[in-house]
Coordinates of N, CA and C in Angstrom, one line a residue:
M1 N -59.6 37.9 -28.4 CA -60.9 36.4 -28.3 C -60.3 35.4 -29.3
D2 N -60.1 34.2 -28.5 CA -59.8 33.2 -29.4 C -61.1 32.8 -30.0
A3 N -61.2 31.5 -31.0 CA -62.1 31.2 -31.9 C -63.2 30.7 -31.3
K4 N -63.2 29.8 -30.0 CA -64.1 29.2 -29.4 C -64.5 30.1 -28.7
A5 N -64.3 31.3 -28.2 CA -64.9 32.4 -27.5 C -65.7 33.3 -28.4
T6 N -65.4 33.8 -29.3 CA -65.6 33.8 -30.6 C -67.3 33.5 -30.8
T7 N -67.2 32.2 -30.9 CA -68.3 31.6 -31.6 C -69.1 31.1 -30.4
R8 N -69.0 31.2 -29.4 CA -69.9 31.1 -27.9 C -70.6 32.1 -27.9
K9 N -69.9 33.4 -28.1 CA -70.3 34.6 -28.3 C -71.3 34.7 -29.3
R10 N -71.3 34.8 -30.1 CA -72.2 35.0 -31.3 C -73.6 33.9 -31.3
R11 N -73.2 32.5 -30.8 CA -74.2 31.9 -30.4 C -75.1 32.3 -29.0
Q12 N -74.7 33.1 -28.2 CA -75.5 33.6 -27.1 C -76.3 34.7 -27.6
I13 N -75.8 35.8 -28.4 CA -76.5 36.6 -29.0 C -77.5 36.1 -30.1
R14 N -77.1 34.9 -30.6 CA -78.5 34.5 -31.5 C -79.1 33.9 -30.6
I15 N -79.0 33.1 -29.3 CA -80.0 33.0 -28.2 C -81.1 33.9 -27.8
R16 N -80.5 35.0 -27.3 CA -80.8 36.0 -26.4 C -82.0 36.8 -27.2
T17 N -81.7 36.9 -28.7 CA -82.5 37.4 -29.6 C -84.0 36.6 -29.4
R18 N -84.0 35.4 -29.3 CA -85.2 34.6 -29.3 C -85.7 34.5 -27.6
V19 N -84.9 34.1 -27.0 CA -85.2 33.8 -25.1 C -85.1 35.0 -24.7
N20 N -86.8 35.3 -23.7 CA -87.0 36.5 -23.1 C -87.7 36.1 -21.7
G21 N -87.2 36.6 -20.5 CA -87.8 36.3 -19.6 C -89.1 37.3 -19.1
T22 N -90.0 36.7 -18.5 CA -90.9 37.5 -17.9 C -91.2 37.2 -16.4
S23 N -92.2 38.0 -15.7 CA -92.4 37.9 -14.5 C -93.0 36.2 -14.0
S24 N -93.8 35.9 -15.0 CA -94.8 34.9 -14.9 C -93.9 33.8 -15.3
R25 N -92.9 33.7 -16.7 CA -92.1 32.8 -16.9 C -90.8 33.6 -17.2
P26 N -90.0 33.3 -16.1 CA -88.8 34.1 -16.1 C -87.6 33.2 -16.8
R27 N -86.6 33.7 -17.4 CA -85.5 33.1 -17.8 C -84.3 32.5 -17.0
L28 N -84.1 30.8 -17.1 CA -83.2 30.5 -16.5 C -82.2 30.7 -17.3
A29 N -80.9 31.6 -16.8 CA -79.5 31.8 -17.5 C -78.7 31.0 -16.7
V30 N -77.5 30.3 -17.1 CA -76.9 29.3 -16.9 C -75.2 30.0 -17.4
F31 N -74.6 30.1 -16.2 CA -73.0 30.5 -16.7 C -72.2 29.2 -15.9
R32 N -71.1 29.1 -16.8 CA -70.1 28.0 -16.5 C -68.8 28.2 -16.7
S33 N -68.0 28.3 -15.5 CA -66.5 28.9 -15.1 C -66.0 27.7 -15.3
N34 N -64.5 27.7 -15.2 CA -63.9 26.2 -15.3 C -64.1 25.4 -14.0
T35 N -64.1 26.0 -13.1 CA -64.2 25.3 -11.7 C -66.0 25.3 -11.2
H36 N -66.7 26.4 -11.7 CA -68.3 26.4 -10.8 C -69.0 26.5 -12.1
T37 N -70.2 26.3 -11.4 CA -71.3 26.6 -12.4 C -72.2 27.6 -11.7
Y38 N -73.1 28.3 -12.1 CA -73.9 29.4 -11.4 C -75.4 29.3 -12.4
A39 N -76.5 29.7 -12.0 CA -77.7 29.7 -12.4 C -78.3 30.7 -11.5
Q40 N -79.2 31.5 -12.8 CA -80.0 32.7 -12.4 C -81.2 32.2 -12.5
L41 N -82.7 33.0 -12.3 CA -83.5 33.0 -12.6 C -84.0 34.6 -13.2
I42 N -84.2 34.7 -14.2 CA -84.3 36.8 -14.5 C -85.4 36.9 -15.0
D43 N -85.6 38.1 -14.6 CA -86.8 39.0 -15.2 C -86.7 40.0 -16.4
D44 N -86.8 39.6 -17.4 CA -86.3 40.6 -18.2 C -87.1 42.0 -18.3
E45 N -88.3 42.0 -18.3 CA -89.0 43.1 -18.0 C -88.4 44.2 -16.6
S46 N -88.4 43.5 -15.8 CA -88.0 44.6 -15.2 C -86.7 44.7 -14.4
K47 N -85.9 44.0 -15.3 CA -84.6 44.0 -15.3 C -84.0 43.7 -13.6
T48 N -84.7 42.5 -13.0 CA -84.2 41.9 -11.9 C -84.1 40.6 -11.8
V49 N -82.9 40.1 -11.0 CA -82.9 38.9 -10.7 C -83.8 38.3 -9.4
I50 N -84.4 37.5 -9.8 CA -85.4 36.7 -9.2 C -84.7 35.9 -7.7
L51 N -84.2 35.2 -8.3 CA -83.3 34.2 -7.8 C -81.9 33.6 -8.5
A52 N -81.0 33.3 -7.2 CA -79.6 32.7 -7.9 C -79.0 31.3 -7.1
S53 N -78.3 30.8 -7.8 CA -77.5 29.3 -7.0 C -76.5 29.0 -7.5
S54 N -75.5 28.7 -7.1 CA -74.4 28.2 -7.5 C -73.5 27.2 -6.7
D55 N -72.4 26.1 -7.2 CA -71.9 25.1 -6.6 C -70.9 25.8 -6.1
V56 N -70.5 27.0 -5.4 CA -69.1 27.9 -5.2 C -69.2 27.2 -3.3
K57 N -69.9 26.9 -2.8 CA -69.5 26.5 -1.0 C -70.0 25.5 -1.1
K58 N -70.9 24.3 -2.0 CA -71.0 23.1 -2.0 C -70.3 22.2 -2.8
K59 N -69.2 22.2 -2.9 CA -68.2 21.5 -4.2 C -68.2 20.1 -3.3
T60 N -68.9 19.2 -3.8 CA -69.0 17.7 -3.7 C -69.1 17.0 -4.9
G61 N -68.1 15.9 -5.1 CA -68.3 14.9 -6.3 C -67.9 16.2 -7.6
T62 N -68.2 15.2 -9.0 CA -68.0 15.9 -9.9 C -68.3 17.1 -10.3
K63 N -68.1 18.0 -11.5 CA -68.5 19.3 -12.0 C -70.0 19.0 -12.3
T64 N -69.9 18.0 -13.0 CA -71.4 17.7 -13.5 C -72.7 17.5 -12.3
E65 N -72.4 16.0 -11.7 CA -72.9 16.5 -10.2 C -73.2 17.5 -9.5
S66 N -72.5 18.5 -9.2 CA -72.3 19.8 -8.5 C -73.3 20.6 -9.8
A67 N -73.1 20.3 -10.7 CA -74.3 21.4 -11.8 C -75.6 20.4 -11.3
K68 N -75.9 19.4 -11.2 CA -77.3 18.8 -11.3 C -77.6 19.3 -9.8
K69 N -77.0 19.7 -9.0 CA -77.5 19.6 -7.6 C -78.0 21.2 -7.7
V70 N -77.2 22.3 -8.5 CA -77.4 23.5 -8.6 C -78.9 23.8 -9.3
G71 N -79.3 22.8 -10.4 CA -80.6 22.8 -11.1 C -81.4 22.2 -10.1
T72 N -81.6 21.4 -9.3 CA -82.5 21.0 -8.3 C -82.6 22.0 -7.4
E73 N -81.7 22.8 -6.9 CA -81.8 23.8 -5.8 C -82.4 25.3 -6.4
V74 N -82.1 25.2 -7.9 CA -82.7 26.4 -8.6 C -84.4 26.2 -8.5
A75 N -84.7 25.1 -8.6 CA -86.2 24.4 -8.9 C -87.0 24.5 -7.6
K76 N -86.1 23.9 -6.6 CA -86.8 24.3 -5.2 C -86.8 25.5 -4.9
L77 N -86.1 26.5 -5.1 CA -86.2 27.8 -4.8 C -87.3 28.5 -5.6
A78 N -87.4 28.2 -6.8 CA -88.4 28.8 -7.8 C -89.8 28.3 -7.0
K79 N -90.0 27.3 -6.8 CA -91.4 26.4 -6.1 C -91.7 27.0 -4.9
E80 N -90.8 27.7 -4.0 CA -90.9 28.5 -2.7 C -91.3 29.8 -3.5
K81 N -91.0 30.3 -4.3 CA -91.3 31.7 -5.2 C -92.5 31.7 -5.9
G82 N -93.0 30.3 -5.9 CA -94.3 30.1 -7.2 C -94.0 30.1 -8.2
I83 N -93.0 29.9 -8.8 CA -92.9 29.9 -10.2 C -92.5 28.4 -10.5
S84 N -93.3 28.0 -11.8 CA -93.3 26.5 -11.9 C -93.0 26.3 -13.7
T85 N -92.7 27.5 -14.4 CA -92.3 27.6 -15.8 C -90.9 28.4 -15.9
C86 N -90.5 28.2 -17.0 CA -89.1 29.2 -17.3 C -88.7 28.8 -18.9
V87 N -87.7 29.8 -19.2 CA -87.3 29.5 -20.3 C -86.1 29.4 -20.1
F88 N -85.5 28.5 -20.8 CA -83.9 27.8 -20.6 C -83.1 28.8 -21.4
D89 N -81.9 29.4 -20.7 CA -81.1 30.2 -21.5 C -79.6 29.6 -21.4
R90 N -79.1 28.7 -22.4 CA -78.1 28.1 -22.2 C -76.8 28.9 -22.2
S91 N -76.9 30.3 -22.7 CA -75.7 31.3 -22.7 C -74.5 31.1 -23.8
G92 N -74.7 30.3 -24.6 CA -74.0 30.0 -25.8 C -73.3 28.6 -25.8
Y93 N -73.5 27.7 -24.7 CA -72.9 27.0 -24.3 C -73.7 25.8 -25.2
K94 N -72.7 24.6 -25.7 CA -73.5 23.3 -26.2 C -74.3 22.8 -24.8
Y95 N -75.8 22.0 -25.0 CA -76.0 21.3 -24.7 C -75.8 20.4 -24.5
H96 N -74.7 20.2 -23.6 CA -73.9 18.7 -23.1 C -73.3 19.0 -21.8
G97 N -72.8 17.7 -21.0 CA -72.4 18.0 -19.8 C -73.1 18.7 -18.9
R98 N -72.4 19.5 -18.7 CA -72.6 20.2 -17.0 C -73.9 21.4 -17.2
I99 N -74.1 21.4 -18.4 CA -75.4 22.3 -18.9 C -76.6 21.2 -18.8
K100 N -76.5 20.2 -19.5 CA -77.5 19.1 -19.7 C -77.8 18.6 -18.3
A101 N -76.8 18.7 -17.4 CA -77.0 18.0 -16.1 C -77.8 19.1 -15.3
L102 N -77.6 20.2 -15.4 CA -78.4 21.2 -14.6 C -79.5 21.5 -14.8
A103 N -80.0 21.5 -16.6 CA -81.4 21.4 -17.0 C -81.9 20.1 -16.4
E104 N -81.6 18.9 -16.6 CA -82.0 17.7 -16.1 C -82.5 17.9 -14.3
G105 N -81.3 18.3 -13.5 CA -81.9 18.4 -12.4 C -82.6 19.5 -12.1
A106 N -82.7 20.7 -12.7 CA -84.4 21.7 -12.9 C -85.3 20.8 -13.0
R107 N -85.4 20.0 -14.3 CA -86.7 19.5 -15.0 C -87.0 18.5 -13.6
E108 N -85.9 17.6 -13.0 CA -86.6 16.9 -11.6 C -87.0 17.4 -10.7
G109 N -86.6 18.7 -10.2 CA -87.1 19.6 -9.2 C -88.3 20.3 -9.5
G110 N -89.1 20.1 -10.7 CA -90.0 20.6 -10.9 C -90.7 21.5 -11.7
L111 N -89.3 22.5 -12.4 CA -89.4 23.3 -13.6 C -89.8 22.8 -14.8
Q112 N -90.4 23.5 -15.6 CA -90.8 22.9 -16.4 C -90.5 24.3 -17.7
F113 N -89.7 23.7 -18.5 CA -89.3 24.7 -19.7 C -89.0 23.5 -21.2

């Protein structure tokens, strides 16, 4: 594992010790690959994924624009399930670029964190 991946993994572990999702306030987990962005709402108490979204089939515009669309879609799906608040798990990524765009899209869609 290279230095960047090791540092991200350490940040991820440090974040996960503090961030925990419940059924009333699930964890919004974000994964960023080289080409796509994925987001899930997870209930850590029952170890279930409540909902998930990605930009795999909806690729239009830049990666940052696609990430923002994923955030708004997650917020829309969460509202349909009656979820208005969550905790944000950036998975060790810096709060910048696609991660920031996804968070802003989720907030614009009505999720609070």
